[in-house]
CSV table of C-alpha atoms in Angstrom, one decimal:
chain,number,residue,atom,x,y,z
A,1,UNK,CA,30.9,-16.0,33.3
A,2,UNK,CA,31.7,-12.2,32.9
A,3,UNK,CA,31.8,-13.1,29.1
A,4,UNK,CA,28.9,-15.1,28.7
A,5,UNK,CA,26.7,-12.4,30.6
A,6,UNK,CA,27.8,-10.0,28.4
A,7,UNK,CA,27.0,-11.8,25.5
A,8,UNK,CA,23.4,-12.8,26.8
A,9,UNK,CA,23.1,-8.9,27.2
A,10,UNK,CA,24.1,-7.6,23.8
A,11,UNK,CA,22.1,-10.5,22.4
A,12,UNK,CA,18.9,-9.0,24.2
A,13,UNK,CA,19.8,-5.6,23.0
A,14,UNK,CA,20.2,-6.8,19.5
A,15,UNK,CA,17.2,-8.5,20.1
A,16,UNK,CA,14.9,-5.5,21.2
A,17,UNK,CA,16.4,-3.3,18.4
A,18,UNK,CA,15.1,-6.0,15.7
A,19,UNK,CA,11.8,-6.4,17.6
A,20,UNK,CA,11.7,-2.1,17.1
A,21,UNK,CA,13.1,-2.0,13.9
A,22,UNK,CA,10.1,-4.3,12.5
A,23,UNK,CA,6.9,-2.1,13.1
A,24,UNK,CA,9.3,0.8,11.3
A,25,UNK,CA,9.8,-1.5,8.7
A,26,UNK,CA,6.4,-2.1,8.1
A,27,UNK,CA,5.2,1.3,8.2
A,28,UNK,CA,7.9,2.6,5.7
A,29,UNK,CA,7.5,-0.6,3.4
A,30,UNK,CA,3.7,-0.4,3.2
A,31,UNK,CA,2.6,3.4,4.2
A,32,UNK,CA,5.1,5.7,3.3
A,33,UNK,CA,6.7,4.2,-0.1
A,34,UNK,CA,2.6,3.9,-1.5
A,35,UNK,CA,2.0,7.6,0.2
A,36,UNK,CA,4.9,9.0,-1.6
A,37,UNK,CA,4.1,7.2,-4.9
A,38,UNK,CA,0.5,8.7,-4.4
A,39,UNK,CA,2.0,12.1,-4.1
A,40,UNK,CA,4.3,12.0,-7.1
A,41,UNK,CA,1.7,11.0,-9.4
A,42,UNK,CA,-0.1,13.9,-7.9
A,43,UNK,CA,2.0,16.6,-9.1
A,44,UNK,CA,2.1,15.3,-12.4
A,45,UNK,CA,0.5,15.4,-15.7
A,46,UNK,CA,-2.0,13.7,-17.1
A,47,UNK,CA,-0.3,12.0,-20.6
A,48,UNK,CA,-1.6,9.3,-23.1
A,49,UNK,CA,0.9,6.8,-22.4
A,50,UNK,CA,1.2,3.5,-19.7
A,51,UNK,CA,1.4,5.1,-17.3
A,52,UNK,CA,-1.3,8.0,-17.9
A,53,UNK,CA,1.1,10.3,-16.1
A,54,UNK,CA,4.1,11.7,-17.1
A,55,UNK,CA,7.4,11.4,-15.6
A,56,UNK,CA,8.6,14.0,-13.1
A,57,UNK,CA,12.3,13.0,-13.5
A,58,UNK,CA,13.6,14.0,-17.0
A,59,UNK,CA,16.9,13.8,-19.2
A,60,UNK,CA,18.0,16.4,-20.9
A,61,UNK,CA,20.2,16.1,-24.3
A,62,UNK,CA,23.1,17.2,-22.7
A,63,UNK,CA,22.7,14.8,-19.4
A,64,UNK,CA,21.2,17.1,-16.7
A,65,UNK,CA,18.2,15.8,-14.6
A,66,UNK,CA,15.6,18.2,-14.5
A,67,UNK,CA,12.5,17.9,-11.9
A,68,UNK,CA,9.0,19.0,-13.0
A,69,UNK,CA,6.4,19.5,-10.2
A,70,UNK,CA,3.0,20.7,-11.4
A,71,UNK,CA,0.1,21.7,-8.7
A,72,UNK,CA,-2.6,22.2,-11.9
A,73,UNK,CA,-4.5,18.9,-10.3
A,74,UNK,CA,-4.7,20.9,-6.7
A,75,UNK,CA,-5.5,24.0,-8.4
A,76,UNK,CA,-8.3,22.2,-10.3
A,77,UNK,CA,-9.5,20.7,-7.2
A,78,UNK,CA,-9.3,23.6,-5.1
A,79,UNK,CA,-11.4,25.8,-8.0
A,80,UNK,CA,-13.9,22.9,-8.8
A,81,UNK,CA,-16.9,23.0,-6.6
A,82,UNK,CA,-17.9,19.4,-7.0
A,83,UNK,CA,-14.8,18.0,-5.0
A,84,UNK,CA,-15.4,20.8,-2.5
A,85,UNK,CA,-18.8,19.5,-2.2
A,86,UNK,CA,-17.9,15.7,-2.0
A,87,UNK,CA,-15.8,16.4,0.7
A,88,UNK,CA,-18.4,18.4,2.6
A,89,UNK,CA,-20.8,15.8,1.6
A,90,UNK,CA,-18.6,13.2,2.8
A,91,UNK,CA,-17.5,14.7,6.4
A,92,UNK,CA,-21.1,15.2,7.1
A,93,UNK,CA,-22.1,12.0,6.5
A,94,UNK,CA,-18.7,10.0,8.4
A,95,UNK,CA,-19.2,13.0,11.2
A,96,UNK,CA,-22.9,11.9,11.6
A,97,UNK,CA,-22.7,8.0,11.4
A,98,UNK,CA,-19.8,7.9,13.7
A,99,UNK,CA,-22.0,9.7,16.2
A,100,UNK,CA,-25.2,7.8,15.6
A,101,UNK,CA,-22.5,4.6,16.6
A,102,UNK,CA,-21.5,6.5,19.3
A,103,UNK,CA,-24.9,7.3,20.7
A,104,UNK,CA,-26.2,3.5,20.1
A,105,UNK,CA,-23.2,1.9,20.8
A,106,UNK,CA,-22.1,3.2,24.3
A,107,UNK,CA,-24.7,2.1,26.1
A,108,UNK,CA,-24.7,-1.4,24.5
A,109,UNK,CA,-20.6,-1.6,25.3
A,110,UNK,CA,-22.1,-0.5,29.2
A,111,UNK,CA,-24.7,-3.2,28.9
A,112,UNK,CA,-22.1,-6.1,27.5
A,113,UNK,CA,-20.2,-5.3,30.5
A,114,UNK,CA,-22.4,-5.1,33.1
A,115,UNK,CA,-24.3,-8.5,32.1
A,116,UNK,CA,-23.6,-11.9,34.0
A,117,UNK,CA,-20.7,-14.2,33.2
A,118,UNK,CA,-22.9,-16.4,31.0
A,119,UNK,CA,-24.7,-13.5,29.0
A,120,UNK,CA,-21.6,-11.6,28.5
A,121,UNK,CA,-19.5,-13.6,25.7
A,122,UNK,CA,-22.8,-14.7,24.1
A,123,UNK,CA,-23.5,-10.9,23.7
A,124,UNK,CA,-19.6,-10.3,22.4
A,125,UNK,CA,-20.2,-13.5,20.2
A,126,UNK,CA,-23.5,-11.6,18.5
A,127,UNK,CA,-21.3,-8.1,18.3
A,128,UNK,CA,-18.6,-10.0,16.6
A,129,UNK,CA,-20.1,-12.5,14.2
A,130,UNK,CA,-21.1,-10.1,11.3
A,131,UNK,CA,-17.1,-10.0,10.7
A,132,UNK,CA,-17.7,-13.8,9.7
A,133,UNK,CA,-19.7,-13.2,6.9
A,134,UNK,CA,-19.0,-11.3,3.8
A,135,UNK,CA,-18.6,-7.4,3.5
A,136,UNK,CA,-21.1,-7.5,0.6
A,137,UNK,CA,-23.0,-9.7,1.2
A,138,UNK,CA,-24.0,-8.0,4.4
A,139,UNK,CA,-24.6,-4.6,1.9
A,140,UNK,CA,-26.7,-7.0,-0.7
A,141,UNK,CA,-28.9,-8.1,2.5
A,142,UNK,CA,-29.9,-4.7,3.4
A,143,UNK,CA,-30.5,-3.9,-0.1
A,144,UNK,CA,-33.1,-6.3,0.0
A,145,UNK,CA,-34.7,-5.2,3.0
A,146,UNK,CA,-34.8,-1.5,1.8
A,147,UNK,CA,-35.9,-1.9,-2.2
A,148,UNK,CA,-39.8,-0.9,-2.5
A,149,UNK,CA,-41.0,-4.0,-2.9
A,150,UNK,CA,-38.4,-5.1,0.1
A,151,UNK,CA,-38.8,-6.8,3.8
A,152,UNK,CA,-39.5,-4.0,5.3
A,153,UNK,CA,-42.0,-2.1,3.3
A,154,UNK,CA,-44.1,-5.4,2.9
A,155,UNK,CA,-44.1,-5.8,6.6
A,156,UNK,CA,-45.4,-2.3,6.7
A,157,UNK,CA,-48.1,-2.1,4.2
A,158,UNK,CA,-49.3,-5.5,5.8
A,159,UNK,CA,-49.3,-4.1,9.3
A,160,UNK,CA,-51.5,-1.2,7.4
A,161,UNK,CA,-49.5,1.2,8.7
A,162,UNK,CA,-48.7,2.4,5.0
A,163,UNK,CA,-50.5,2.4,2.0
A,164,UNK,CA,-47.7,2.7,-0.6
A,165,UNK,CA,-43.6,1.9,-0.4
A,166,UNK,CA,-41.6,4.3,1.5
A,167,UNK,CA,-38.1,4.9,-0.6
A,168,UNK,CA,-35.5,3.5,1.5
A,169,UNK,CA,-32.8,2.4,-1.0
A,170,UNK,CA,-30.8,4.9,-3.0
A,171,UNK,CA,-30.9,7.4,-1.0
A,172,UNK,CA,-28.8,9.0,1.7
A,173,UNK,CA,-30.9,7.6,4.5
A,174,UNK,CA,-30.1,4.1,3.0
A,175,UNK,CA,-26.6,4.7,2.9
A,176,UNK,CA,-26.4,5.9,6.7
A,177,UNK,CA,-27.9,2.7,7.6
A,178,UNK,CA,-25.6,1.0,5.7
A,179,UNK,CA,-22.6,2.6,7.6
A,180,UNK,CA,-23.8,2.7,10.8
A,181,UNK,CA,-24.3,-1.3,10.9
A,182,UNK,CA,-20.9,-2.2,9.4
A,183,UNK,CA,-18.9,0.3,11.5
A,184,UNK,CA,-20.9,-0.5,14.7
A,185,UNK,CA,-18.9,-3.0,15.9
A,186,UNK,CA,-16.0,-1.2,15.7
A,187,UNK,CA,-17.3,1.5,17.8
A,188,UNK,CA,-18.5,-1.2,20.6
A,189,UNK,CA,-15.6,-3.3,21.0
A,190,UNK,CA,-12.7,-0.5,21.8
A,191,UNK,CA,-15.4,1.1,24.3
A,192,UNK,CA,-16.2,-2.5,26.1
A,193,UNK,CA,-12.0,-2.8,25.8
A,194,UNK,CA,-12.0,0.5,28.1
A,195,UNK,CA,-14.7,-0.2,30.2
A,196,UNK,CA,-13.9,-3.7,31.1
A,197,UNK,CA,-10.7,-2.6,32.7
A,198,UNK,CA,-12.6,0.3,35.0
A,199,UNK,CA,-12.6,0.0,38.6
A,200,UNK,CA,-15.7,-1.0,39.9
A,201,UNK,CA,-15.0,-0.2,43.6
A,202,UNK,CA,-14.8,4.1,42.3
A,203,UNK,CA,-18.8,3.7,41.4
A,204,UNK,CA,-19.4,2.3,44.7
A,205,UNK,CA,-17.4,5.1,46.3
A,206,UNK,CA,-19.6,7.3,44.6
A,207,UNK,CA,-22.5,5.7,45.6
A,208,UNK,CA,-21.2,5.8,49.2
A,209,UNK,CA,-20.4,9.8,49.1
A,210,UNK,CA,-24.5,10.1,48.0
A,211,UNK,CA,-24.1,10.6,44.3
A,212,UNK,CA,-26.6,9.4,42.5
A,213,UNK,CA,-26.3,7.2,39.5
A,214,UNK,CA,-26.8,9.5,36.7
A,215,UNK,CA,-24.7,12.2,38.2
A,216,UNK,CA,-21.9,8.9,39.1
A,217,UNK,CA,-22.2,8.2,35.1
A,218,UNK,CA,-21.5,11.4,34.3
A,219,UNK,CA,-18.9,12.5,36.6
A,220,UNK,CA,-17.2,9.1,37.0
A,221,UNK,CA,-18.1,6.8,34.5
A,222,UNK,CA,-18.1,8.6,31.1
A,223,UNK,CA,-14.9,10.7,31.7
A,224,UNK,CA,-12.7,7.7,32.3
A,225,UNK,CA,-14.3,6.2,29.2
A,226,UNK,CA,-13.3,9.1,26.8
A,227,UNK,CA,-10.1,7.2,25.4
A,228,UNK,CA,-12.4,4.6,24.5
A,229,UNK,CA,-14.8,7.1,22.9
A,230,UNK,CA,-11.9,8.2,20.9
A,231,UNK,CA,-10.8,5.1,20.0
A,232,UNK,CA,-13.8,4.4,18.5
A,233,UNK,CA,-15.0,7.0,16.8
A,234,UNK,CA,-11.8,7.6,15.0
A,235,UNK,CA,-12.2,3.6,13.9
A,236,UNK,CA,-15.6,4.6,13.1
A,237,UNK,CA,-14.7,8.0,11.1
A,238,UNK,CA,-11.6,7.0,9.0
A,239,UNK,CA,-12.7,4.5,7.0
A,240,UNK,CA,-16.4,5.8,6.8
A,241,UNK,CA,-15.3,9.2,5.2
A,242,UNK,CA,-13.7,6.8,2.1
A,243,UNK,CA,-15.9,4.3,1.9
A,244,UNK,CA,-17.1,4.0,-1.9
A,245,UNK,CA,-18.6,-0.1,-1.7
A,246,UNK,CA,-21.8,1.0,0.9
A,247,UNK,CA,-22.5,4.6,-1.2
A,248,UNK,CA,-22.5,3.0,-4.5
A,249,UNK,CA,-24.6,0.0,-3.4
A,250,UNK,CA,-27.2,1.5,-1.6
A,251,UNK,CA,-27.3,5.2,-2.4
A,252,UNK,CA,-27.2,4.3,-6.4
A,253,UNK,CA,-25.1,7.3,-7.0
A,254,UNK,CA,-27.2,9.4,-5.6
A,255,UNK,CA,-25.3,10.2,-2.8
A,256,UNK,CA,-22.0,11.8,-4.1
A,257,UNK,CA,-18.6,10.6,-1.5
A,258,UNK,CA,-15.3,11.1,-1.8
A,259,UNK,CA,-14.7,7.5,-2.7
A,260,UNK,CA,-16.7,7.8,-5.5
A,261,UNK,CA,-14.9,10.2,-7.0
A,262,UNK,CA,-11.9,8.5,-6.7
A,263,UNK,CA,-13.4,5.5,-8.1
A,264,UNK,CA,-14.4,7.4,-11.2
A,265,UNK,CA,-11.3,9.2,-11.7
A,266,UNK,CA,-9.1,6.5,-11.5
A,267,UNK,CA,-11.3,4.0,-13.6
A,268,UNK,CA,-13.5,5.8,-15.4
A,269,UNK,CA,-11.7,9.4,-17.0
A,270,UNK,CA,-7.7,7.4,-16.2
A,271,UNK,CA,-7.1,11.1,-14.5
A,272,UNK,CA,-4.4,9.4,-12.2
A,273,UNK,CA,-2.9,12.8,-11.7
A,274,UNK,CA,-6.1,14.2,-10.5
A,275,UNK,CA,-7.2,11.2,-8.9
A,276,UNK,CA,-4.0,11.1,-6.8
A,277,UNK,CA,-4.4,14.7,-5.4
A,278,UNK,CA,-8.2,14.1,-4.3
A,279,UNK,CA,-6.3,10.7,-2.2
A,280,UNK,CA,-3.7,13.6,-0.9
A,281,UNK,CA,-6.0,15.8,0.4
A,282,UNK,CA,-8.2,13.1,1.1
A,283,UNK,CA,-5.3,12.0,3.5
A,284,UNK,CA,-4.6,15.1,5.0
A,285,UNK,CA,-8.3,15.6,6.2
A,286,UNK,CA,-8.2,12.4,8.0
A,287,UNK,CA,-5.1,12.9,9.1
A,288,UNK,CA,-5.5,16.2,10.9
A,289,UNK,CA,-7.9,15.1,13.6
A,290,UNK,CA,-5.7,12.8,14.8
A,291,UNK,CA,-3.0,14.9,15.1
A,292,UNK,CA,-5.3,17.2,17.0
A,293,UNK,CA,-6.1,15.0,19.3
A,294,UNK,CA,-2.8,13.4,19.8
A,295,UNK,CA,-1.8,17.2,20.8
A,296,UNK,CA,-4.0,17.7,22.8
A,297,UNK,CA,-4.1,14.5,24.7
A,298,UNK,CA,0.1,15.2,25.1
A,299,UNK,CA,-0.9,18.7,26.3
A,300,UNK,CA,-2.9,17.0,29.2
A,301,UNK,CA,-0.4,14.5,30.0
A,302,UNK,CA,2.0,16.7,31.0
A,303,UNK,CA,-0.1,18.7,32.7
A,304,UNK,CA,-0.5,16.0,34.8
């Protein structure tokens, strides 16, 4: 029996390492090994070849391996004012659309769960079923609703409250829209994820002590809900500062972002070298927050 227990026990060990072992795997198979391609191509050269880059490991006549590293492409990026300016540009508009989901968002998270038991998966069902349909076509749609001659500038002009088209589309008001309503859901469903789990009995208490309800939100509620709040946002702001499909569609290259850019430099001018350090730095910038917050949020924890 000894045996046999022993047995069962390694087994579970063995088990719980593989169990461990596969998130690693994953993460090193398809995060670091395309991260670390991204960066070598970075500090090469640009070279008319297939590849367009050239190679950083080289042979010499006599056998020795020699490494070239080149840092021209961050150089070029750091002295060129239009990727200075696309970043800007795209911060401000990914800092500003993840708050505008914030601000509508919250309270329609607060609303989904504080409705009934019937109301409440029909109002999930609504915030979820845009994931059923396609990315672009959802774009196209709101293309059509913005042109001049579109949904919502014929409803206007025939409610007279216009004489003439207002210009929605291509421009950087288009492209907010755009973000916001994609992204949305992902701001609402992390925050109704945090909120669900509250405990409804510390509002009462609250309540009981002679707080009043705005002060309970705002002392009670809303604190508890931050890790939702940054759950969200950072859903909300990662893939909204690269986002290239929604700024080509309905800002018509009039509004400049960092995916773009990439796009263009990849595709268009086969710069791969330069094109890679843009996606580096790119990296970096979205990377940083997080690891702000993830220090911070260990700083308070042990606190605690």
């Amino acid at each position: 029996m000894s045996f046999y227990r022993h047995a069962m026990r390694r087994a579970q060990n063995n088990w719980r390492q593989i169990v461990t072992i596969i998130p690693f795997f994953w993460l090193l198979l398809f995060f670091l090994a395309p991260f670390f391609i991204v960066a070598k191509i970075s500090l090469a050269e640009l070279a008319i070849a297939s590849p367009p880059f050239t190679s950083l490991i080289e042979w010499t006549s006599n056998g020795v391996m020699t490494i070239r590293l080149v840092f021209d492409n961050f150089i070029y990026i750091w002295e060129d004012s239009l990727y200075f300016d696309t970043y800007v540009n795209s911060l401000k508009i990914s800092i500003t659309s993840t708050f505008l989901c914030l601000l509508f968002g919250y309270p329609i998270a607060y609303a989904i769960v504080r409705s009934g038991p019937v109301a409440k998966p029909i109002l999930l069902f609504t915030i979820i079923l845009p994931f059923w349909t396609s990315f672009l076509l959802r774009v196209y749609s709101w293309m059509g609703l913005l042109a001049d001659q579109g949904t919502i500038n014929n409803l206007l002009i025939s409610l007279g409250l216009i004489d003439e088209p207002i210009r929605m589309l291509y421009t950087e008001f288009a492209v907010y829209i755009g973000i916001v309503y994609t992204y949305m859901p992902f701001m609402i469903l992390p925050l109704y994820a945090n909120m669900e789990k509250l405990d409804g009995s510390l509002n009462e208490a609250a309540a009981d002590l002679g707080s009043r309800p705005t002060n309970t939100f705002f002392k009670v509620t809303l604190p508890l809900t931050v890790p939702g709040i940054v759950a969200g946002c950072l859903l909300v702001f990662i893939p909204a500062t690269g986002e290239y499909v929604i700024p080509d569609l309905l800002g018509g290259g009039n509004v400049q972002m960092i995916g773009r850019v990439l796009f263009n430099e990849f595709s268009r001018n086969s710069d791969w070298p330069v094109a890679a350090a843009v996606a580096i730095v790119l990296l970096f910038l979205l990377v940083l927050p997080i690891m702000v917050f993830q220090h911070f949020q260990g700083k308070a924890s042990g606190d605690q």
